[in-house]
PDB file of C-alpha atoms in Angstrom:
ATOM      1  CA  MET A   1       8.706  42.451  39.560  1.00  0.00           C
ATOM      2  CA  ALA A   2       5.709  42.172  37.416  1.00  0.00           C
ATOM      3  CA  ARG A   3       7.937  43.164  33.943  1.00  0.00           C
ATOM      4  CA  ALA A   4       9.500  39.417  34.433  1.00  0.00           C
ATOM      5  CA  LEU A   5       6.546  37.761  35.688  1.00  0.00           C
ATOM      6  CA  GLN A   6       5.460  38.252  32.342  1.00  0.00           C
ATOM      7  CA  SER A   7       8.272  37.756  30.878  1.00  0.00           C
ATOM      8  CA  LEU A   8       8.772  33.923  32.494  1.00  0.00           C
ATOM      9  CA  LEU A   9       4.619  33.774  31.180  1.00  0.00           C
ATOM     10  CA  LEU A  10       5.565  35.378  27.453  1.00  0.00           C
ATOM     11  CA  LEU A  11       8.401  32.797  27.665  1.00  0.00           C
ATOM     12  CA  SER A  12       6.250  29.806  28.729  1.00  0.00           C
ATOM     13  CA  ALA A  13       4.100  29.597  25.788  1.00  0.00           C
ATOM     14  CA  THR A  14       6.182  30.535  23.145  1.00  0.00           C
ATOM     15  CA  LEU A  15       8.186  26.652  24.299  1.00  0.00           C
ATOM     16  CA  LEU A  16       4.666  25.708  24.341  1.00  0.00           C
ATOM     17  CA  LEU A  17       3.301  27.119  20.513  1.00  0.00           C
ATOM     18  CA  THR A  18       6.810  25.581  19.911  1.00  0.00           C
ATOM     19  CA  GLN A  19       7.100  21.863  20.871  1.00  0.00           C
ATOM     20  CA  THR A  20       3.147  21.428  19.737  1.00  0.00           C
ATOM     21  CA  PHE A  21       3.991  22.891  16.257  1.00  0.00           C
ATOM     22  CA  TYR A  22       7.192  20.003  16.396  1.00  0.00           C
ATOM     23  CA  ALA A  23       4.669  17.208  17.784  1.00  0.00           C
ATOM     24  CA  GLU A  24       2.052  17.693  15.496  1.00  0.00           C
ATOM     25  CA  ALA A  25       4.814  18.513  12.911  1.00  0.00           C
ATOM     26  CA  ALA A  26       5.901  14.509  13.810  1.00  0.00           C
ATOM     27  CA  THR A  27       2.583  13.178  13.498  1.00  0.00           C
ATOM     28  CA  CYS A  28       1.233  14.562  10.531  1.00  0.00           C
ATOM     29  CA  THR A  29      -0.018  11.779   8.133  1.00  0.00           C
ATOM     30  CA  ASP A  30      -1.195  13.927   5.560  1.00  0.00           C
ATOM     31  CA  CYS A  31       1.777  15.664   4.763  1.00  0.00           C
ATOM     32  CA  PHE A  32       4.165  15.717   1.241  1.00  0.00           C
ATOM     33  CA  ILE A  33       7.507  13.883   1.230  1.00  0.00           C
ATOM     34  CA  HIS A  34       9.853  15.271  -1.000  1.00  0.00           C
ATOM     35  CA  SER A  35      11.732  12.159  -3.011  1.00  0.00           C
ATOM     36  CA  ARG A  36      12.447  11.382  -6.514  1.00  0.00           C
ATOM     37  CA  ALA A  37      10.639   9.014  -9.772  1.00  0.00           C
ATOM     38  CA  ALA A  38      11.666   6.869 -12.725  1.00  0.00           C
ATOM     39  CA  TYR A  39       8.807   4.874 -14.735  1.00  0.00           C
ATOM     40  CA  TYR A  40       9.635   1.218 -15.417  1.00  0.00           C
ATOM     41  CA  PRO A  41      11.562   1.048 -19.352  1.00  0.00           C
ATOM     42  CA  SER A  42       8.948  -0.987 -21.052  1.00  0.00           C
ATOM     43  CA  SER A  43       6.612   0.341 -23.901  1.00  0.00           C
ATOM     44  CA  ASP A  44       3.538  -0.726 -21.738  1.00  0.00           C
ATOM     45  CA  GLU A  45       1.449   1.172 -20.546  1.00  0.00           C
ATOM     46  CA  ASN A  46       0.874  -0.516 -17.401  1.00  0.00           C
ATOM     47  CA  GLY A  47       2.753  -1.802 -14.622  1.00  0.00           C
ATOM     48  CA  THR A  48       5.303  -5.620 -14.131  1.00  0.00           C
ATOM     49  CA  ASP A  49       2.831  -8.731 -13.607  1.00  0.00           C
ATOM     50  CA  THR A  50       6.307  -9.714 -12.672  1.00  0.00           C
ATOM     51  CA  GLY A  51       5.756  -7.892  -9.356  1.00  0.00           C
ATOM     52  CA  ARG A  52       7.571  -8.271  -5.880  1.00  0.00           C
ATOM     53  CA  CYS A  53       3.661  -8.536  -4.035  1.00  0.00           C
ATOM     54  CA  GLY A  54       2.570 -11.669  -6.267  1.00  0.00           C
ATOM     55  CA  TYR A  55      -0.417  -9.818  -7.485  1.00  0.00           C
ATOM     56  CA  GLY A  56       0.479 -11.192 -10.732  1.00  0.00           C
ATOM     57  CA  SER A  57      -1.298 -10.061 -13.955  1.00  0.00           C
ATOM     58  CA  PHE A  58      -4.334  -8.517 -11.441  1.00  0.00           C
ATOM     59  CA  GLY A  59      -0.975  -6.275 -10.789  1.00  0.00           C
ATOM     60  CA  ALA A  60      -0.510  -5.034 -13.579  1.00  0.00           C
ATOM     61  CA  THR A  61      -3.277  -2.937 -14.235  1.00  0.00           C
ATOM     62  CA  LEU A  62      -4.452  -2.936 -10.483  1.00  0.00           C
ATOM     63  CA  ASN A  63      -6.361   0.775 -10.586  1.00  0.00           C
ATOM     64  CA  GLY A  64      -6.398   1.499 -13.921  1.00  0.00           C
ATOM     65  CA  GLY A  65      -2.894   0.936 -14.487  1.00  0.00           C
ATOM     66  CA  ASP A  66      -1.702   3.245 -12.024  1.00  0.00           C
ATOM     67  CA  VAL A  67       0.735   0.918 -10.144  1.00  0.00           C
ATOM     68  CA  SER A  68       4.270   1.568  -8.728  1.00  0.00           C
ATOM     69  CA  ALA A  69       7.503  -0.575  -7.543  1.00  0.00           C
ATOM     70  CA  VAL A  70       8.773   1.414  -4.358  1.00  0.00           C
ATOM     71  CA  SER A  71      12.200   1.205  -2.397  1.00  0.00           C
ATOM     72  CA  ASP A  72      11.495   1.623   1.480  1.00  0.00           C
ATOM     73  CA  LEU A  73       7.482   1.772   1.286  1.00  0.00           C
ATOM     74  CA  TYR A  74       7.972  -1.402   0.328  1.00  0.00           C
ATOM     75  CA  ARG A  75       8.791  -2.394   3.995  1.00  0.00           C
ATOM     76  CA  ASP A  76       8.762  -6.617   3.259  1.00  0.00           C
ATOM     77  CA  GLY A  77       5.986  -6.912   1.606  1.00  0.00           C
ATOM     78  CA  VAL A  78       3.611  -4.706   3.917  1.00  0.00           C
ATOM     79  CA  GLY A  79       3.155  -1.620   1.971  1.00  0.00           C
ATOM     80  CA  CYS A  80       2.403  -4.082  -1.250  1.00  0.00           C
ATOM     81  CA  GLY A  81      -1.551  -2.460  -2.358  1.00  0.00           C
ATOM     82  CA  ALA A  82      -0.637   0.752   0.248  1.00  0.00           C
ATOM     83  CA  CYS A  83      -2.033   4.114  -2.187  1.00  0.00           C
ATOM     84  CA  TYR A  84      -0.122   6.847  -3.023  1.00  0.00           C
ATOM     85  CA  GLN A  85      -0.766  10.263  -3.924  1.00  0.00           C
ATOM     86  CA  VAL A  86       2.260  11.148  -6.583  1.00  0.00           C
ATOM     87  CA  ARG A  87       2.705  14.925  -7.554  1.00  0.00           C
ATOM     88  CA  CYS A  88       5.743  16.094  -9.710  1.00  0.00           C
ATOM     89  CA  THR A  89       7.368  19.527  -8.547  1.00  0.00           C
ATOM     90  CA  ASN A  90       8.431  20.623 -11.969  1.00  0.00           C
ATOM     91  CA  SER A  91       5.660  23.815 -13.056  1.00  0.00           C
ATOM     92  CA  LYS A  92       6.597  23.899 -16.166  1.00  0.00           C
ATOM     93  CA  PHE A  93       5.413  20.854 -16.641  1.00  0.00           C
ATOM     94  CA  CYS A  94       3.826  18.838 -13.711  1.00  0.00           C
ATOM     95  CA  SER A  95      -0.171  18.908 -12.939  1.00  0.00           C
ATOM     96  CA  ASP A  96      -1.425  19.970  -9.175  1.00  0.00           C
ATOM     97  CA  LYS A  97      -3.282  17.019  -8.564  1.00  0.00           C
ATOM     98  CA  GLY A  98      -0.577  14.149  -9.510  1.00  0.00           C
ATOM     99  CA  VAL A  99      -1.560  10.649 -10.091  1.00  0.00           C
ATOM    100  CA  THR A 100      -3.108   7.869  -7.196  1.00  0.00           C
ATOM    101  CA  VAL A 101      -0.598   4.500  -7.512  1.00  0.00           C
ATOM    102  CA  VAL A 102      -1.124   1.108  -5.243  1.00  0.00           C
ATOM    103  CA  ILE A 103       2.015  -0.606  -4.527  1.00  0.00           C
ATOM    104  CA  THR A 104       2.550  -4.013  -6.101  1.00  0.00           C
ATOM    105  CA  ASP A 105       6.245  -4.117  -6.948  1.00  0.00           C
ATOM    106  CA  HIS A 106       9.783  -3.606  -5.181  1.00  0.00           C
ATOM    107  CA  GLY A 107      12.493  -1.592  -7.100  1.00  0.00           C
ATOM    108  CA  SER A 108      14.191   1.287  -7.175  1.00  0.00           C
ATOM    109  CA  SER A 109      16.375   3.348  -9.883  1.00  0.00           C
ATOM    110  CA  HIS A 110      18.558   6.741  -9.713  1.00  0.00           C
ATOM    111  CA  ASN A 111      18.197   7.281  -5.398  1.00  0.00           C
ATOM    112  CA  THR A 112      14.493   6.789  -5.920  1.00  0.00           C
ATOM    113  CA  ASP A 113      11.549   5.647  -4.135  1.00  0.00           C
ATOM    114  CA  PHE A 114       8.315   4.600  -6.374  1.00  0.00           C
ATOM    115  CA  ILE A 115       8.939   3.354  -9.788  1.00  0.00           C
ATOM    116  CA  LEU A 116       5.799   4.285 -11.456  1.00  0.00           C
ATOM    117  CA  SER A 117       4.128   2.723 -14.429  1.00  0.00           C
ATOM    118  CA  ARG A 118       4.175   4.168 -17.235  1.00  0.00           C
ATOM    119  CA  GLY A 119       0.526   5.314 -18.030  1.00  0.00           C
ATOM    120  CA  ALA A 120       0.924   7.132 -13.909  1.00  0.00           C
ATOM    121  CA  PHE A 121       3.822   8.854 -14.890  1.00  0.00           C
ATOM    122  CA  GLY A 122       2.691  10.371 -17.211  1.00  0.00           C
ATOM    123  CA  ARG A 123      -0.250  11.360 -15.596  1.00  0.00           C
ATOM    124  CA  LEU A 124       1.664  13.388 -13.328  1.00  0.00           C
ATOM    125  CA  ALA A 125       2.109  15.902 -16.626  1.00  0.00           C
ATOM    126  CA  GLN A 126      -0.506  18.719 -17.022  1.00  0.00           C
ATOM    127  CA  THR A 127      -1.101  17.990 -20.317  1.00  0.00           C
ATOM    128  CA  ALA A 128      -0.499  14.883 -23.512  1.00  0.00           C
ATOM    129  CA  ALA A 129       2.351  17.676 -24.428  1.00  0.00           C
ATOM    130  CA  SER A 130       4.011  17.357 -21.054  1.00  0.00           C
ATOM    131  CA  ALA A 131       3.772  14.112 -20.555  1.00  0.00           C
ATOM    132  CA  ALA A 132       6.205  13.300 -23.180  1.00  0.00           C
ATOM    133  CA  SER A 133       8.885  16.644 -22.092  1.00  0.00           C
ATOM    134  CA  LEU A 134       8.244  14.052 -18.194  1.00  0.00           C
ATOM    135  CA  LEU A 135       9.590  10.928 -20.394  1.00  0.00           C
ATOM    136  CA  ALA A 136      12.049  12.108 -22.264  1.00  0.00           C
ATOM    137  CA  LEU A 137      13.964  13.473 -18.521  1.00  0.00           C
ATOM    138  CA  GLY A 138      13.278   9.859 -16.936  1.00  0.00           C
ATOM    139  CA  VAL A 139      13.173  10.553 -13.337  1.00  0.00           C
ATOM    140  CA  VAL A 140      11.645  13.990 -11.783  1.00  0.00           C
ATOM    141  CA  ASP A 141      11.439  15.602  -7.433  1.00  0.00           C
ATOM    142  CA  ILE A 142       8.993  14.741  -6.824  1.00  0.00           C
ATOM    143  CA  GLU A 143       6.325  14.351  -3.084  1.00  0.00           C
ATOM    144  CA  TYR A 144       4.507  12.274  -2.266  1.00  0.00           C
ATOM    145  CA  ARG A 145       1.784  11.478   0.235  1.00  0.00           C
ATOM    146  CA  ARG A 146      -0.492   8.203   2.242  1.00  0.00           C
ATOM    147  CA  VAL A 147      -3.580   7.926   0.640  1.00  0.00           C
ATOM    148  CA  SER A 148      -7.059   6.192   1.287  1.00  0.00           C
ATOM    149  CA  CYS A 149      -7.546   3.568  -1.372  1.00  0.00           C
ATOM    150  CA  THR A 150     -11.048   3.404  -2.955  1.00  0.00           C
ATOM    151  CA  TYR A 151     -12.072   0.812  -5.046  1.00  0.00           C
ATOM    152  CA  PRO A 152     -15.676   1.194  -5.949  1.00  0.00           C
ATOM    153  CA  ASN A 153     -18.409  -1.366  -6.748  1.00  0.00           C
ATOM    154  CA  LYS A 154     -15.256  -3.950  -5.410  1.00  0.00           C
ATOM    155  CA  ASN A 155     -15.308  -6.066  -2.390  1.00  0.00           C
ATOM    156  CA  ILE A 156     -12.248  -8.009  -0.902  1.00  0.00           C
ATOM    157  CA  THR A 157     -11.138 -10.187  -3.077  1.00  0.00           C
ATOM    158  CA  ILE A 158      -9.376 -13.151  -2.354  1.00  0.00           C
ATOM    159  CA  LYS A 159      -6.826 -15.247  -4.665  1.00  0.00           C
ATOM    160  CA  ILE A 160      -5.901 -18.640  -4.845  1.00  0.00           C
ATOM    161  CA  ASP A 161      -2.308 -18.925  -5.309  1.00  0.00           C
ATOM    162  CA  GLU A 162      -1.958 -20.778  -8.262  1.00  0.00           C
ATOM    163  CA  ASN A 163       1.066 -22.538  -6.594  1.00  0.00           C
ATOM    164  CA  SER A 164      -1.575 -24.262  -4.304  1.00  0.00           C
ATOM    165  CA  ASP A 165      -1.738 -27.448  -4.412  1.00  0.00           C
ATOM    166  CA  TYR A 166      -4.603 -29.116  -2.240  1.00  0.00           C
ATOM    167  CA  PRO A 167      -5.201 -30.288   0.736  1.00  0.00           C
ATOM    168  CA  TYR A 168      -1.374 -29.629   1.349  1.00  0.00           C
ATOM    169  CA  TYR A 169       0.031 -26.462   0.919  1.00  0.00           C
ATOM    170  CA  LEU A 170      -2.604 -23.165   0.247  1.00  0.00           C
ATOM    171  CA  GLY A 171      -1.641 -19.271  -0.700  1.00  0.00           C
ATOM    172  CA  PHE A 172      -3.388 -16.543  -1.490  1.00  0.00           C
ATOM    173  CA  VAL A 173      -3.442 -12.612  -1.867  1.00  0.00           C
ATOM    174  CA  ILE A 174      -6.012 -10.383  -1.076  1.00  0.00           C
ATOM    175  CA  TRP A 175      -7.836  -8.134  -4.061  1.00  0.00           C
ATOM    176  CA  TYR A 176      -8.498  -4.805  -3.542  1.00  0.00           C
ATOM    177  CA  GLN A 177      -7.317  -4.133   0.356  1.00  0.00           C
ATOM    178  CA  GLN A 178      -9.472  -0.616   1.322  1.00  0.00           C
ATOM    179  CA  GLY A 179      -8.432   2.238   2.920  1.00  0.00           C
ATOM    180  CA  ARG A 180      -5.341   3.220   4.270  1.00  0.00           C
ATOM    181  CA  ARG A 181      -3.726   0.804   7.320  1.00  0.00           C
ATOM    182  CA  ASP A 182      -1.801  -2.520   6.169  1.00  0.00           C
ATOM    183  CA  ILE A 183      -2.240  -5.901   6.522  1.00  0.00           C
ATOM    184  CA  THR A 184       0.185  -6.613   9.141  1.00  0.00           C
ATOM    185  CA  ALA A 185      -0.570 -10.551   9.939  1.00  0.00           C
ATOM    186  CA  VAL A 186      -3.245 -13.066   8.571  1.00  0.00           C
ATOM    187  CA  GLN A 187      -5.295 -16.278  10.325  1.00  0.00           C
ATOM    188  CA  LEU A 188      -6.916 -19.066   8.636  1.00  0.00           C
ATOM    189  CA  CYS A 189      -9.590 -20.115  10.821  1.00  0.00           C
ATOM    190  CA  GLU A 190     -11.891 -23.480  10.489  1.00  0.00           C
ATOM    191  CA  ALA A 191     -15.342 -22.064   9.949  1.00  0.00           C
ATOM    192  CA  LYS A 192     -17.112 -25.150  12.548  1.00  0.00           C
ATOM    193  CA  ASN A 193     -15.017 -24.387  15.302  1.00  0.00           C
ATOM    194  CA  HIS A 194     -13.691 -21.243  15.273  1.00  0.00           C
ATOM    195  CA  ALA A 195     -10.582 -22.530  15.970  1.00  0.00           C
ATOM    196  CA  CYS A 196      -7.661 -20.379  13.890  1.00  0.00           C
ATOM    197  CA  LYS A 197      -3.672 -20.717  12.227  1.00  0.00           C
ATOM    198  CA  LEU A 198      -1.850 -17.539  11.565  1.00  0.00           C
ATOM    199  CA  LEU A 199      -0.825 -17.777   8.482  1.00  0.00           C
ATOM    200  CA  ASP A 200       3.218 -16.273   7.503  1.00  0.00           C
ATOM    201  CA  ARG A 201       3.388 -14.524   4.710  1.00  0.00           C
ATOM    202  CA  SER A 202       5.975 -14.839   1.432  1.00  0.00           C
ATOM    203  CA  ASN A 203       6.877 -12.987  -1.186  1.00  0.00           C
ATOM    204  CA  GLY A 204       5.024  -9.936  -0.580  1.00  0.00           C
ATOM    205  CA  ALA A 205       0.669  -9.876  -0.541  1.00  0.00           C
ATOM    206  CA  VAL A 206       0.915 -13.856  -0.719  1.00  0.00           C
ATOM    207  CA  TRP A 207      -0.296 -15.211   2.544  1.00  0.00           C
ATOM    208  CA  THR A 208       0.637 -19.037   3.193  1.00  0.00           C
ATOM    209  CA  THR A 209       0.683 -22.106   5.083  1.00  0.00           C
ATOM    210  CA  ASN A 210       2.206 -25.734   4.231  1.00  0.00           C
ATOM    211  CA  SER A 211      -0.426 -27.813   6.565  1.00  0.00           C
ATOM    212  CA  PRO A 212      -4.063 -25.827   6.294  1.00  0.00           C
ATOM    213  CA  PRO A 213      -7.735 -27.037   8.110  1.00  0.00           C
ATOM    214  CA  SER A 214      -9.676 -28.434   6.763  1.00  0.00           C
ATOM    215  CA  GLY A 215     -13.578 -28.121   5.785  1.00  0.00           C
ATOM    216  CA  PRO A 216     -14.780 -24.436   4.603  1.00  0.00           C
ATOM    217  CA  LEU A 217     -12.635 -21.877   6.047  1.00  0.00           C
ATOM    218  CA  SER A 218     -13.068 -17.853   6.984  1.00  0.00           C
ATOM    219  CA  LEU A 219     -10.052 -15.550   7.473  1.00  0.00           C
ATOM    220  CA  ARG A 220      -8.786 -12.773  10.206  1.00  0.00           C
ATOM    221  CA  MET A 221      -7.326 -10.309   9.164  1.00  0.00           C
ATOM    222  CA  LEU A 222      -5.447  -7.760  11.636  1.00  0.00           C
ATOM    223  CA  PHE A 223      -5.058  -3.231   9.948  1.00  0.00           C
ATOM    224  CA  SER A 224      -2.888  -1.437  11.755  1.00  0.00           C
ATOM    225  CA  ASP A 225      -2.439   1.975  11.234  1.00  0.00           C
ATOM    226  CA  GLU A 226       0.113   4.532  11.389  1.00  0.00           C
ATOM    227  CA  ASP A 227      -0.388   5.249  15.147  1.00  0.00           C
ATOM    228  CA  GLY A 228      -0.330   1.885  16.336  1.00  0.00           C
ATOM    229  CA  ASP A 229      -4.005   0.768  16.561  1.00  0.00           C
ATOM    230  CA  GLU A 230      -4.906  -1.944  15.060  1.00  0.00           C
ATOM    231  CA  ARG A 231      -8.002  -4.152  14.848  1.00  0.00           C
ATOM    232  CA  TRP A 232      -9.282  -7.979  13.706  1.00  0.00           C
ATOM    233  CA  VAL A 233     -11.523  -7.604  11.279  1.00  0.00           C
ATOM    234  CA  VAL A 234     -13.395 -10.550   9.462  1.00  0.00           C
ATOM    235  CA  PRO A 235     -14.443 -10.703   5.649  1.00  0.00           C
ATOM    236  CA  VAL A 236     -17.500 -11.884   4.068  1.00  0.00           C
ATOM    237  CA  ASN A 237     -15.341 -14.380   1.993  1.00  0.00           C
ATOM    238  CA  ASN A 238     -15.109 -17.890   2.762  1.00  0.00           C
ATOM    239  CA  ILE A 239     -12.966 -20.062   1.098  1.00  0.00           C
ATOM    240  CA  PRO A 240     -14.485 -23.643   0.479  1.00  0.00           C
ATOM    241  CA  ASN A 241     -13.803 -27.432   1.373  1.00  0.00           C
ATOM    242  CA  ASP A 242     -12.316 -27.696  -1.968  1.00  0.00           C
ATOM    243  CA  TRP A 243     -10.301 -24.651  -3.016  1.00  0.00           C
ATOM    244  CA  LYS A 244      -8.375 -24.823  -5.704  1.00  0.00           C
ATOM    245  CA  ALA A 245      -4.930 -23.270  -7.606  1.00  0.00           C
ATOM    246  CA  GLY A 246      -6.328 -19.830  -9.144  1.00  0.00           C
ATOM    247  CA  GLN A 247      -9.343 -19.563  -7.846  1.00  0.00           C
ATOM    248  CA  ASN A 248     -11.153 -16.460  -6.537  1.00  0.00           C
ATOM    249  CA  THR A 249     -13.225 -16.362  -3.386  1.00  0.00           C
TER     250      THR A 249
END
């Protein structure tokens, strides 16, 4: 009887440890995921200024030009501005640290999750000679994980889209998104009476409205993380009453 009870307790403990292991594996947000990466077929070391996130020329040089297009991670534009640590797996050529890239575009090539800027692809390597070897390969096996975005001495900036037409149509992009949360909703609020309007997401990271409120305007941004936690954040930036296309605030 005692031996049977001991066996039952041992089996229960084993099942508990197994369930705990799989639960932790399923919710691991810092684990690396295996995939493949290519690079933009251009001689330019930076990214593209026509990326689907709508960042324009800013998207080519953001993060020192270490940017990337992604396929599934684009998530209809929600993935724009997210940061990922990417490292290739060939120990002969690849560094342990890899490179941190910012998502600025949507695309795929040769069953890849990432299309890096040429400069970022080269920084996967240990040395300049190794970088040349990686570039010659064109596509490499990688592992990646999401990390926090950091922009020292930078604050969130609102860039009013060049296609905006005062006072009928307002579109803007949010630059320098810190941390590892997604911006999943944006409200535009009248500064005087705090009446808010939910904006539409168009062209990746561009938020738009065809009937912007009048007067000085403030924003409310909904930040969401991988665990489903959400919180509204009000940046210090206000959009002035007489906003103009191309303006930064």
